Coordinates of C-alpha atoms in Angstrom, one line a residue:
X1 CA -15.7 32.9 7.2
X2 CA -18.6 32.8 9.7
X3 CA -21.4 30.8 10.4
X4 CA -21.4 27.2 10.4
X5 CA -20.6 25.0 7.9
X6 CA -23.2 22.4 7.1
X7 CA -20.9 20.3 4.8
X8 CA -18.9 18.6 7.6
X9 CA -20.3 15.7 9.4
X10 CA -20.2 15.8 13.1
X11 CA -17.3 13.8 14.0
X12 CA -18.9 13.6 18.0
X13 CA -21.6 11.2 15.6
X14 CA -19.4 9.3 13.3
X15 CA -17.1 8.2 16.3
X16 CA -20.3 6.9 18.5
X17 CA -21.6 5.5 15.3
X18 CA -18.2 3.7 15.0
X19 CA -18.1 4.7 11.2
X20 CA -14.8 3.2 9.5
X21 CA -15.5 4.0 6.0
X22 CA -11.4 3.9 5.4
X23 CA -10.9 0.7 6.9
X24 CA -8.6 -1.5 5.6
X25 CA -7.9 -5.9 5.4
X26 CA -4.8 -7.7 5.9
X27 CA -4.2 -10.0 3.3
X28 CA -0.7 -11.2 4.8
X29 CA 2.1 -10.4 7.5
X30 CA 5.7 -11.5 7.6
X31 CA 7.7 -10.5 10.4
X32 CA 10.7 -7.9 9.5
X33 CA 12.6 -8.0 13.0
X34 CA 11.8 -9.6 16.0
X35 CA 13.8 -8.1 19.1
X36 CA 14.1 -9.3 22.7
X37 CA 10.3 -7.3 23.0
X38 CA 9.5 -5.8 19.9
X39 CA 8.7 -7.3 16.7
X40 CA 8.8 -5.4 13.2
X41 CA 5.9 -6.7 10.7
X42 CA 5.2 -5.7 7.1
X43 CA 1.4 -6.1 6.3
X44 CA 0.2 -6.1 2.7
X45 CA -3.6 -4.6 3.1
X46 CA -6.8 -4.4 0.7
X47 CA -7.7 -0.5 0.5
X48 CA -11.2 0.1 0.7
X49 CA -10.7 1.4 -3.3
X50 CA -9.6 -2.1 -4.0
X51 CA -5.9 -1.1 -3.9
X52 CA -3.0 -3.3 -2.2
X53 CA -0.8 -1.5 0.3
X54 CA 2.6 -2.0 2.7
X55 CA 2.1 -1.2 5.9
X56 CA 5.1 -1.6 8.1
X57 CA 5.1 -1.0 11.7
X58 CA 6.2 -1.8 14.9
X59 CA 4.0 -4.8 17.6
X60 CA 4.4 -3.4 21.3
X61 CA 2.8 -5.2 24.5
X62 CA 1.9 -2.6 25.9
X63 CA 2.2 0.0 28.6
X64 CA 1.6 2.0 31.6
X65 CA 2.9 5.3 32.7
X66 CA 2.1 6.5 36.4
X67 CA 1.8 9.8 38.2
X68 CA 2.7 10.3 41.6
X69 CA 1.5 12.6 43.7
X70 CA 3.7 13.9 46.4
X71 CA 2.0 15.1 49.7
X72 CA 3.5 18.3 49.4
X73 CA 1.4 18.7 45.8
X74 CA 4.1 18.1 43.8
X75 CA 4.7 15.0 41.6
X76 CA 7.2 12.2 41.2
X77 CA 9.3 12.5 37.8
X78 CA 12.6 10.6 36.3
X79 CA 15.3 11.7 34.1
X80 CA 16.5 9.1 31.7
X81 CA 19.1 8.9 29.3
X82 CA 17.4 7.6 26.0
X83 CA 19.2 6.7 23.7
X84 CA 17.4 7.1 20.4
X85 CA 17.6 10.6 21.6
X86 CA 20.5 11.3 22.5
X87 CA 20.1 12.9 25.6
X88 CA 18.3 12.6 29.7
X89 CA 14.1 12.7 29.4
X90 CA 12.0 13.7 31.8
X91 CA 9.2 11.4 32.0
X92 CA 6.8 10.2 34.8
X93 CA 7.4 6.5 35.7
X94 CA 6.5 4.3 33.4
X95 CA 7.3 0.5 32.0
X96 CA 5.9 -2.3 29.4
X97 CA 3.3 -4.9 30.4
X98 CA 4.2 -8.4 31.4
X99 CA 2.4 -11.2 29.1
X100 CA -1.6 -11.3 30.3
X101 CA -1.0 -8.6 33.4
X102 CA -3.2 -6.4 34.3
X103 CA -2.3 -2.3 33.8
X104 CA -2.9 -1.8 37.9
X105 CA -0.4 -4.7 38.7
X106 CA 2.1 -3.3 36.2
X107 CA 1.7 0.3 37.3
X108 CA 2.2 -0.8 41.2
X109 CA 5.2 -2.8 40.2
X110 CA 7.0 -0.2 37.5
X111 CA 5.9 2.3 40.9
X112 CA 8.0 0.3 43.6
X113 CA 10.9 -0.6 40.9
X114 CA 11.7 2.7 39.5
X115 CA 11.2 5.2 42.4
X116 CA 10.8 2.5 45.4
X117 CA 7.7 4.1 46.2
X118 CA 4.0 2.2 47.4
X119 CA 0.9 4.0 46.7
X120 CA -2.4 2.9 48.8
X121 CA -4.6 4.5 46.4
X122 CA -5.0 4.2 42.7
X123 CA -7.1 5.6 40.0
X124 CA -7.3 4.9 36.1
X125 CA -7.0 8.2 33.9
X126 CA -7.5 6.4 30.1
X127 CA -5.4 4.4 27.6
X128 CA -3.6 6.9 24.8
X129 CA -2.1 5.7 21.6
X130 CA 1.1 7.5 21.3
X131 CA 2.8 6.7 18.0
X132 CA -0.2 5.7 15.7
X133 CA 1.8 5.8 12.5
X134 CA 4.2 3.1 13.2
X135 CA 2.7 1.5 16.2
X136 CA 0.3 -0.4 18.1
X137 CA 1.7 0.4 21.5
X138 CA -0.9 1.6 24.0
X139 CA 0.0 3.2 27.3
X140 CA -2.8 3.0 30.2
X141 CA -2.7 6.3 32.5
X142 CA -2.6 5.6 35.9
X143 CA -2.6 7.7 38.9
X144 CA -1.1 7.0 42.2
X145 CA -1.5 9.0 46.1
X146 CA -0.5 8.5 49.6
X147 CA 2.9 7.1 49.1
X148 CA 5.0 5.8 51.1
X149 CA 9.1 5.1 50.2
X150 CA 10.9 2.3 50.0
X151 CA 13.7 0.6 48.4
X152 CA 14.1 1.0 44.8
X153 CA 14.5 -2.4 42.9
X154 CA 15.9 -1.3 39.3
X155 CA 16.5 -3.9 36.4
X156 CA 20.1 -4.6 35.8
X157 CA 21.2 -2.0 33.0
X158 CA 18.2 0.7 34.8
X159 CA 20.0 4.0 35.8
X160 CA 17.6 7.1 36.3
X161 CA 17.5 10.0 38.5
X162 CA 14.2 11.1 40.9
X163 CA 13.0 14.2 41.5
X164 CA 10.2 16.5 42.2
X165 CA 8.1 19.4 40.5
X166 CA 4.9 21.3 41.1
X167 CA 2.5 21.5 38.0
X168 CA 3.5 25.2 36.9
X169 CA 7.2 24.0 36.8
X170 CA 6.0 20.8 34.5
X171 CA 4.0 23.4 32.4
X172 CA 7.2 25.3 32.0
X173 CA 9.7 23.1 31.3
X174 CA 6.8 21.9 28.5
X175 CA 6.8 25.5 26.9
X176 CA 10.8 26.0 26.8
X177 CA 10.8 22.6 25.0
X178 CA 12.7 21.0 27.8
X179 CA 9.7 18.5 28.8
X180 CA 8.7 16.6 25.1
X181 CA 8.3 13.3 26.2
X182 CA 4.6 12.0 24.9
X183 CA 2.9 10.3 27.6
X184 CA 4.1 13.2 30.0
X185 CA 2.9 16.0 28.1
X186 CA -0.3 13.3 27.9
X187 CA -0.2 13.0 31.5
X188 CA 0.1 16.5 31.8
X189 CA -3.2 17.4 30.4
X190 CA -4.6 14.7 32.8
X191 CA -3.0 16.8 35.3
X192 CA -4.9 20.1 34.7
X193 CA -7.8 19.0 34.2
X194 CA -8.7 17.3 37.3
X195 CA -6.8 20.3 39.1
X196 CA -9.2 22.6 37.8
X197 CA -11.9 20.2 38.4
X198 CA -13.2 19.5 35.1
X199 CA -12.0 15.8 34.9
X200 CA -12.6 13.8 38.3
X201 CA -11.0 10.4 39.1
X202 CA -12.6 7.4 40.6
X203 CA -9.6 6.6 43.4
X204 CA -9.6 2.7 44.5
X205 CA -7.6 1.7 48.3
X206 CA -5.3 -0.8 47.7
X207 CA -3.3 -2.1 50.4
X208 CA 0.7 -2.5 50.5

């Protein structure tokens, strides 16, 4: 085929034009599970064919995952043992929001808890959606620069492991399959964009 094919819309127009054509109405929700943080709903929805459908899925605060960048030009990382996998993760530091707080506040505090680390500057990357089929959890992208280390302050129950790797490495381990965590292969196109310098971040001071 070559050419261009006039039958498609632009989907660059249809997403400034906010076009939902496939949207669809709750008519009820009932609660399935609720969980110390998660809840578990079942949604009966009107179809924009006039149809009734189940949607079941879970309700998530929230989140924010952070990227830390070393001095040396490498970056901050954890391995964690996840259970629903089965086996350690390597993931950049990241934790749920607090009721009404703001991404930043979260990020500095998921920052000092997990790794014991203070960053004076701070930039926001973007929010990503990272299991649309059975969630409403959203996980703001934050940045974070000229660290400096102190204590660690895990939650009771929190056992991870730091360490450090340069961008090729994260690349890598992404290719062999040993990096599939979502936000950090997120993060990770974050990551090479502004090192080319095709993205740019807006970096904020904050003080310790």
């Amino acid at each position: 085929m070559s050419g261009a094919n006039p039958s498609f819309p632009s989907l660059v127009q249809q997403v400034k034009d906010n076009h939902q054509p496939l949207a669809e109405v709750t008519q009820d929700q009932q609660c399935v599970l609720e969980g110390s943080f998660l809840r578990v709903v079942r949604d009966t929805v009107m179809q924009p064919n006039g149809r009734l459908a189940i949607r079941e899925y879970v309700k998530h605060p929230g989140a924010v995952v952070v990227v830390p960048m070393l001095d040396d030009g490498s970056y901050l990382l954890e391995r964690q043992y996840r259970h629903p996998m089965g086996r350690m993760m390597i993931e950049f530091p990241a934790g749920k929001l607090d009721d009404g707080e703001p991404g930043l506040l979260c990020a500095q505090r998921e920052l000092l808890e997990e790794t014991g680390c203070v960053a004076r500057e701070w930039a926001y990357a973007g929010v990503m959606h990272n299991c649309i089929g059975y969630s409403d959890e959203h996980i703001e992208i934050w940045f974070a620069r000229d660290m400096t280390q102190h204590e660690q302050a895990l939650e009771e129950g929190e056992l991870l492991h730091l360490s450090a790797a340069t961008l090729p490495e994260l690349l890598q381990l992404s290719r062999e399959g040993l990096l599939t965590d979502a936000k950090t292969l997120t993060c990770l196109l974050w990551l090479q964009l502004v090192h080319n310098g095709s993205w740019t971040l807006d970096w904020q001071g904050v003080g310790e």
